[in-house]
CSV table of C-alpha atoms and ligand atoms in Angstrom, one decimal:
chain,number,residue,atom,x,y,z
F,1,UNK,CA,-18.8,30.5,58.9
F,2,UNK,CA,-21.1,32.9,57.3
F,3,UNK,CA,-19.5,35.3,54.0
F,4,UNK,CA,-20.1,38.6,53.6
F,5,UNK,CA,-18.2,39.4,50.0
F,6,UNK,CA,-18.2,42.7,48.2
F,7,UNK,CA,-19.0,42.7,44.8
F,8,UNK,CA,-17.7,46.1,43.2
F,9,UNK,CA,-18.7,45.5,39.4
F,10,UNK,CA,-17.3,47.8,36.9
F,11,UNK,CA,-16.5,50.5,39.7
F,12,UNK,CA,-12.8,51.3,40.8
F,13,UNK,CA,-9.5,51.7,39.1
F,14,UNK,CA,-6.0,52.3,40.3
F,15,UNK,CA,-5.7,54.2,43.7
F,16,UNK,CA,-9.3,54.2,44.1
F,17,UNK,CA,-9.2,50.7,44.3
F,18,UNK,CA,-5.8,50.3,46.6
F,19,UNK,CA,-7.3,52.7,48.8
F,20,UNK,CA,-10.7,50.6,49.1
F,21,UNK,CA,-9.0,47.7,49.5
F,22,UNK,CA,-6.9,49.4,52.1
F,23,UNK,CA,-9.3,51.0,54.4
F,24,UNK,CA,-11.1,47.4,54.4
F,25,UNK,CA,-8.2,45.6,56.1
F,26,UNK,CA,-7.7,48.4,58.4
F,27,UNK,CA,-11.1,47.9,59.4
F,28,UNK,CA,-11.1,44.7,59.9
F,29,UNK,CA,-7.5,44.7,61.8
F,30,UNK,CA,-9.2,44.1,65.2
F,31,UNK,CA,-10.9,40.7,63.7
F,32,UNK,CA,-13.9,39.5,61.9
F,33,UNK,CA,-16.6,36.9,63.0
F,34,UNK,CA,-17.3,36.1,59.1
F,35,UNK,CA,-15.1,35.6,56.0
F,36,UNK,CA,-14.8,38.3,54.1
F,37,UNK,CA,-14.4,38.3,50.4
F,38,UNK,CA,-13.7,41.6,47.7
F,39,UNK,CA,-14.2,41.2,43.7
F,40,UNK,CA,-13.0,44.0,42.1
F,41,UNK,CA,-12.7,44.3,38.2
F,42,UNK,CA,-10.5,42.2,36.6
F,43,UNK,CA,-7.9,45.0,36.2
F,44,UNK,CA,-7.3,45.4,40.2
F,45,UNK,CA,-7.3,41.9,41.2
F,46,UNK,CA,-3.5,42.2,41.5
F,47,UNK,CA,-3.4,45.9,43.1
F,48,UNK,CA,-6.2,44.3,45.8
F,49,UNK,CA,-4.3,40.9,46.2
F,50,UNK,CA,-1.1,42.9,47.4
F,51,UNK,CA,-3.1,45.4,49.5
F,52,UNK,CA,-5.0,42.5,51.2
F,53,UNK,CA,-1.9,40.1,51.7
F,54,UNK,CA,-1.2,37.9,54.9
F,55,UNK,CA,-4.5,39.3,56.1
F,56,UNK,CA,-7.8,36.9,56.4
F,57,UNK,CA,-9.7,38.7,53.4
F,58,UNK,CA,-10.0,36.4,50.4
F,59,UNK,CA,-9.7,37.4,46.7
F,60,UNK,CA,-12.6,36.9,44.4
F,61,UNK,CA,-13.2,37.6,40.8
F,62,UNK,CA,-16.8,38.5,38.9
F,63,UNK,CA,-16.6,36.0,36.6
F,64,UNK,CA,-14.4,32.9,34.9
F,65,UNK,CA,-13.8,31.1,31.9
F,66,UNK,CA,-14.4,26.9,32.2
F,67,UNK,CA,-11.5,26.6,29.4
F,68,UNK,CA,-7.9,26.6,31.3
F,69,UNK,CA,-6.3,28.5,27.9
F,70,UNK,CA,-7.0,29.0,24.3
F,71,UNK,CA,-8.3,31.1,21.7
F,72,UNK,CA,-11.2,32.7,23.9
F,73,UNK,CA,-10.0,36.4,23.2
F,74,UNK,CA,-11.5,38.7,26.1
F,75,UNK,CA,-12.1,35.9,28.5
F,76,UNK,CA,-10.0,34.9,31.9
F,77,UNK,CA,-8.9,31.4,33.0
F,78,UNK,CA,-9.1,29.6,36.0
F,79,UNK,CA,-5.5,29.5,36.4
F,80,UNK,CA,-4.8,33.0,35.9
F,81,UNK,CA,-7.0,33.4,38.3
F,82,UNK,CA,-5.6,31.3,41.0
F,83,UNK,CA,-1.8,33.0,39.7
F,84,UNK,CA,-3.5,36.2,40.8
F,85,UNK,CA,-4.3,34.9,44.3
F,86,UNK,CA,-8.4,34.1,43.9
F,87,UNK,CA,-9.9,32.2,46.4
F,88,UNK,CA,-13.5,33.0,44.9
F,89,UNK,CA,-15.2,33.5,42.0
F,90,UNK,CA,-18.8,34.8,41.3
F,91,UNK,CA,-20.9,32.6,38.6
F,92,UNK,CA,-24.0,33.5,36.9
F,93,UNK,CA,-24.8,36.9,38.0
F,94,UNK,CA,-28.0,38.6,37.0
F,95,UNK,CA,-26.7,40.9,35.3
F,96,UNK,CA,-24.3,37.8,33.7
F,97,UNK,CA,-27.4,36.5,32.9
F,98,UNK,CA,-29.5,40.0,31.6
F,99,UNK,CA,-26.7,41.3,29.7
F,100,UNK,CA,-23.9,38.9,28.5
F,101,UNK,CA,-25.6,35.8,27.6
F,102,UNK,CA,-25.7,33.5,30.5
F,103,UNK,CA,-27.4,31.0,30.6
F,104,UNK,CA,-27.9,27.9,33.4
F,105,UNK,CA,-25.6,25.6,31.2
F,106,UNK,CA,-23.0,28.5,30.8
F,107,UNK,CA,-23.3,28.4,34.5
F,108,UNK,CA,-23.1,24.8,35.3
F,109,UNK,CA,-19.9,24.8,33.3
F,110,UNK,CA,-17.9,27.5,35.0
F,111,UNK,CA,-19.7,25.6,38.6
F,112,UNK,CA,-17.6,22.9,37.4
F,113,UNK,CA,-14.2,24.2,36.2
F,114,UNK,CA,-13.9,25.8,39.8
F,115,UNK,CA,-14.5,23.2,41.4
F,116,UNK,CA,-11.8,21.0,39.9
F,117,UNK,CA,-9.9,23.4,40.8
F,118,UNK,CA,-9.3,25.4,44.0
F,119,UNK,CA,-11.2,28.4,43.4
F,120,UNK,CA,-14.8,28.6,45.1
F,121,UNK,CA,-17.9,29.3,43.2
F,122,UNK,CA,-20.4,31.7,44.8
F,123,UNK,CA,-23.5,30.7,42.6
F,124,UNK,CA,-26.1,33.7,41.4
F,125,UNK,CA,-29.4,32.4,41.5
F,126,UNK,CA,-32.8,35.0,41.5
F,127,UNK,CA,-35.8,35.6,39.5
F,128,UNK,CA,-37.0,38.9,38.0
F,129,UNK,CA,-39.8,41.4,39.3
F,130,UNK,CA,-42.1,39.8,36.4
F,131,UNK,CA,-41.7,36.1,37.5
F,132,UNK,CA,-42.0,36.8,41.1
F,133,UNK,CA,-45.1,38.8,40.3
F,134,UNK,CA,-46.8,35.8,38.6
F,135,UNK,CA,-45.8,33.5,41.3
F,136,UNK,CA,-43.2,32.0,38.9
F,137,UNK,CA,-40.2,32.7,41.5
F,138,UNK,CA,-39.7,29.0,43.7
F,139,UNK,CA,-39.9,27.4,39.6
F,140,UNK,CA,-37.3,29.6,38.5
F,141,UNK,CA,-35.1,29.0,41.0
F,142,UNK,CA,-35.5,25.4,41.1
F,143,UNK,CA,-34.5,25.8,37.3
F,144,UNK,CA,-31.6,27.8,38.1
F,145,UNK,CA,-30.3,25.5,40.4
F,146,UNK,CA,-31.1,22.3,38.8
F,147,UNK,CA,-29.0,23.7,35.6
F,148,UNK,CA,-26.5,25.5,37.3
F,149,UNK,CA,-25.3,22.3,39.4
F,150,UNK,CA,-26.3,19.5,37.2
F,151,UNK,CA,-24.1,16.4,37.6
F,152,UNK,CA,-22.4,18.1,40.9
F,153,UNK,CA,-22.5,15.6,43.9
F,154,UNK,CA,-23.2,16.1,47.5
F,155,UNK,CA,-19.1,16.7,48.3
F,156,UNK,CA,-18.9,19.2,45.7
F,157,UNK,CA,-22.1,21.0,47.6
F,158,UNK,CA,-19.5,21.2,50.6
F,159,UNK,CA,-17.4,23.3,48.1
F,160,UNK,CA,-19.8,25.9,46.8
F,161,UNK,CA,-21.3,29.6,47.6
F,162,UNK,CA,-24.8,30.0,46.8
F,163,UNK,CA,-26.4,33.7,46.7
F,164,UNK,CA,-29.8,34.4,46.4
F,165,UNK,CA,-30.0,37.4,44.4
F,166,UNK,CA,-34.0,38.3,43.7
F,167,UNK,CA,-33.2,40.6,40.6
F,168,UNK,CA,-35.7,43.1,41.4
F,169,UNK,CA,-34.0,44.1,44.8
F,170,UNK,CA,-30.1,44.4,42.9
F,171,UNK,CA,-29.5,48.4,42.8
F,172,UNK,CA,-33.0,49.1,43.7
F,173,UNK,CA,-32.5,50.2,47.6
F,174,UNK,CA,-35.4,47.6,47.2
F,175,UNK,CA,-34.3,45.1,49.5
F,176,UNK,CA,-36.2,41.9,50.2
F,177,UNK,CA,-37.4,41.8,53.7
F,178,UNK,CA,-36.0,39.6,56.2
F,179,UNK,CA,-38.9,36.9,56.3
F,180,UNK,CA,-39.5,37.0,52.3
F,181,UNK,CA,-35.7,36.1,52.1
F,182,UNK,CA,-35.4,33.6,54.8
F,183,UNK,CA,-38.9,32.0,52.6
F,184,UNK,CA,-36.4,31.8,50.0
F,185,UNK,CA,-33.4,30.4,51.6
F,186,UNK,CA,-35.3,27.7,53.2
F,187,UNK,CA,-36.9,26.2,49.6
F,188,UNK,CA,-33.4,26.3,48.6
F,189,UNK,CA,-32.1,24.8,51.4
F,190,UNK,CA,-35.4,21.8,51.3
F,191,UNK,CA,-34.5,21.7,47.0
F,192,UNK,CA,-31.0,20.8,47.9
F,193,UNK,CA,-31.5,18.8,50.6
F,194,UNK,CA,-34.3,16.2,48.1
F,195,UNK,CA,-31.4,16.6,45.3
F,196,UNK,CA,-28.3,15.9,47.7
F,197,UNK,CA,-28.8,15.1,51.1
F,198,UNK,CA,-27.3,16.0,53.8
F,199,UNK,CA,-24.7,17.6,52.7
F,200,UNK,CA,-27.4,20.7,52.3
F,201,UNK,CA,-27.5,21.6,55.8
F,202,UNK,CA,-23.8,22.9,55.5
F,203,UNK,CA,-23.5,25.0,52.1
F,204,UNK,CA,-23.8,29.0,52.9
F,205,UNK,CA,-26.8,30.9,51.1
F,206,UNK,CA,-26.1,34.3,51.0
F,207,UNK,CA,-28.8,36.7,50.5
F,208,UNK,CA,-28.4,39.7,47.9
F,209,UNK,CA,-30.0,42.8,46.3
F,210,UNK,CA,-29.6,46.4,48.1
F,211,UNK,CA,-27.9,44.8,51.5
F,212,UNK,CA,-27.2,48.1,53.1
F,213,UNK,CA,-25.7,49.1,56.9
F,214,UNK,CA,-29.4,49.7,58.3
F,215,UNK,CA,-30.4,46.0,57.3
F,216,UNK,CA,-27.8,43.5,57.3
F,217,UNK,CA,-28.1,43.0,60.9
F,218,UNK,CA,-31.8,41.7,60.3
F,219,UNK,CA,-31.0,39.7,57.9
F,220,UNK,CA,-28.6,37.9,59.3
F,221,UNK,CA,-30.8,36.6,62.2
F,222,UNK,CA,-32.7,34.8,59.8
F,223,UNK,CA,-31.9,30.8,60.3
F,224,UNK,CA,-31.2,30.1,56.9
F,225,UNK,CA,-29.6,33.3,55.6
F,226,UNK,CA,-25.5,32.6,55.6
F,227,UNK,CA,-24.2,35.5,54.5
F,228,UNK,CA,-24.5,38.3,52.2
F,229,UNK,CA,-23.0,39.7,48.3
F,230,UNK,CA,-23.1,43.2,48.7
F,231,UNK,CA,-23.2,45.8,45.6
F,232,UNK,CA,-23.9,49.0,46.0
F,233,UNK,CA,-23.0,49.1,49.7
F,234,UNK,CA,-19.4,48.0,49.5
F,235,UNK,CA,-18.4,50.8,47.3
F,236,UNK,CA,-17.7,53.0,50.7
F,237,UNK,CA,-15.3,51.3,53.6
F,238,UNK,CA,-17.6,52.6,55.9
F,239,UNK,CA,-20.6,50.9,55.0
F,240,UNK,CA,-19.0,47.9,53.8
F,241,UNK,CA,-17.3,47.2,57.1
F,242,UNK,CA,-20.7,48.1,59.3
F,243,UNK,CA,-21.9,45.4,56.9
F,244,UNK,CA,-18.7,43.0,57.6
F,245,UNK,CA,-19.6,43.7,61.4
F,246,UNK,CA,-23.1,42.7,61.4
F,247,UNK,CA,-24.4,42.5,65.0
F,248,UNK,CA,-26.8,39.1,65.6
H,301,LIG,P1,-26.7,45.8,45.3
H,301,LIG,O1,-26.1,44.6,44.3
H,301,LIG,O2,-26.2,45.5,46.7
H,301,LIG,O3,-26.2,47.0,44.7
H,301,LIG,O4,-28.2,45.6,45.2
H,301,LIG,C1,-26.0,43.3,44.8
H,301,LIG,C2,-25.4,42.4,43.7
H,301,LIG,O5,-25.7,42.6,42.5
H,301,LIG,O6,-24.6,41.5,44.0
């Protein structure tokens, strides 16, 4: 089943996050023909997991810790995580990645916490304007992935979220079009498929970077696109539900 998740970065506090998360389970009270994940900041995972109780929408967090406890001061563990009522966790955003330090074996670590546990990873993957421009972008990718799921086997494939993010399109309004996206997904999908098998067919690549109302519907047609991590865009129940009820 495809995923549309919301990723709301460092936006929304208090009732401006309760009423987000409000107006999105309204809006989806009539059904949904996707799953449907929201990661607010760390600070309103608990305000969101009561809004969004006993309805289908899952709880996801920006970002984990691979240590289950300890003297990591500023960093969140899996299981407080999962106390909280995550389904999801992001790994290895580019801004992760620009900003903070991240690196693939960073990545590949918290890949592998999650999945010994139950939360499920949606891995960031994307290269920058500059590598794209020199023709760089299928070897950075390959690189991303190799590191980032490194020692992971074909079951464990089953288990995570991949999201093509191509850095120059994140906050942009510069959105990759619908073929140079599906060009992407499907080297992704032929990289795993040599690494794993079969299994490859099944996992869900969603596509990222300035997803919008007027062209989520496009590129959702695409055969290999599975989904979409929305920035920007899910910052307003309106658009975020048009986005949730893509028409294909
Ligand atoms: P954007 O962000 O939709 O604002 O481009 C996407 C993301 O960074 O996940």
């Amino acid at each position: 089943m495809p995923v549309i998740a919301g990723n709301w970065k460092m936006h929304k506090s208090g009732e401006d996050a309760i009423s987000l998360a409000r107006a999105i389970r309204t809006g989806i009270a009539d059904g949904i023909h996707c799953q449907v994940a929201l990661a607010p900041p760390f600070t309103a995972l608990a305000a969101v997991a009561n809004e969004i109780k006993g309805t289908p929408l899952i709880l996801a967090a920006q970002n984990v810790h691979w240590e289950p406890k300890g003297a990591f001061t500023g960093e969140i563990s899996i299981p407080m995580l999962q106390d909280i009522g995550c389904g999801m966790v992001v790994v290895g955003h580019s801004e992760r990645r620009q900003y903070f330090g991240e690196t693939d074996a960073t990545v590949n670590r918290r890949v592998r916490a999650a999945l010994n546990s139950t939360l499920q990873p949606i891995v960031c993957i994307g290269e920058t304007l500059a590598e794209r421009e020199s023709g760089m972008h299928h070897s950075v990718v390959e690189q991303q992935l190799a590191g980032g799921l490194d020692g992971l086997t074909g079951q464990d494939l089953l288990r995570i979220i991949l999201a093509y993010e191509p850095v120059w399109a994140i906050g942009t309004g510069r959105t990759a079009s619908p073929e140079i996206a599906q060009e992407m997904h499907g080297a992704i999908r032929r990289w795993l498929s040599g690494k794993f098998g079969k299994e490859a067919q099944e996992v869900r690549i969603l596509y990222g970077g300035s997803v919008k109302p007027d062209n989520i519907d496009a590129l959702m047609l695409q055969p290999d696109i599975d989904g979409a991590l929305v920035g920007g865009a899910c910052l307003e129940a309106e658009s975020f539900l048009r986005i949730i009820h893509y028409r294909s």
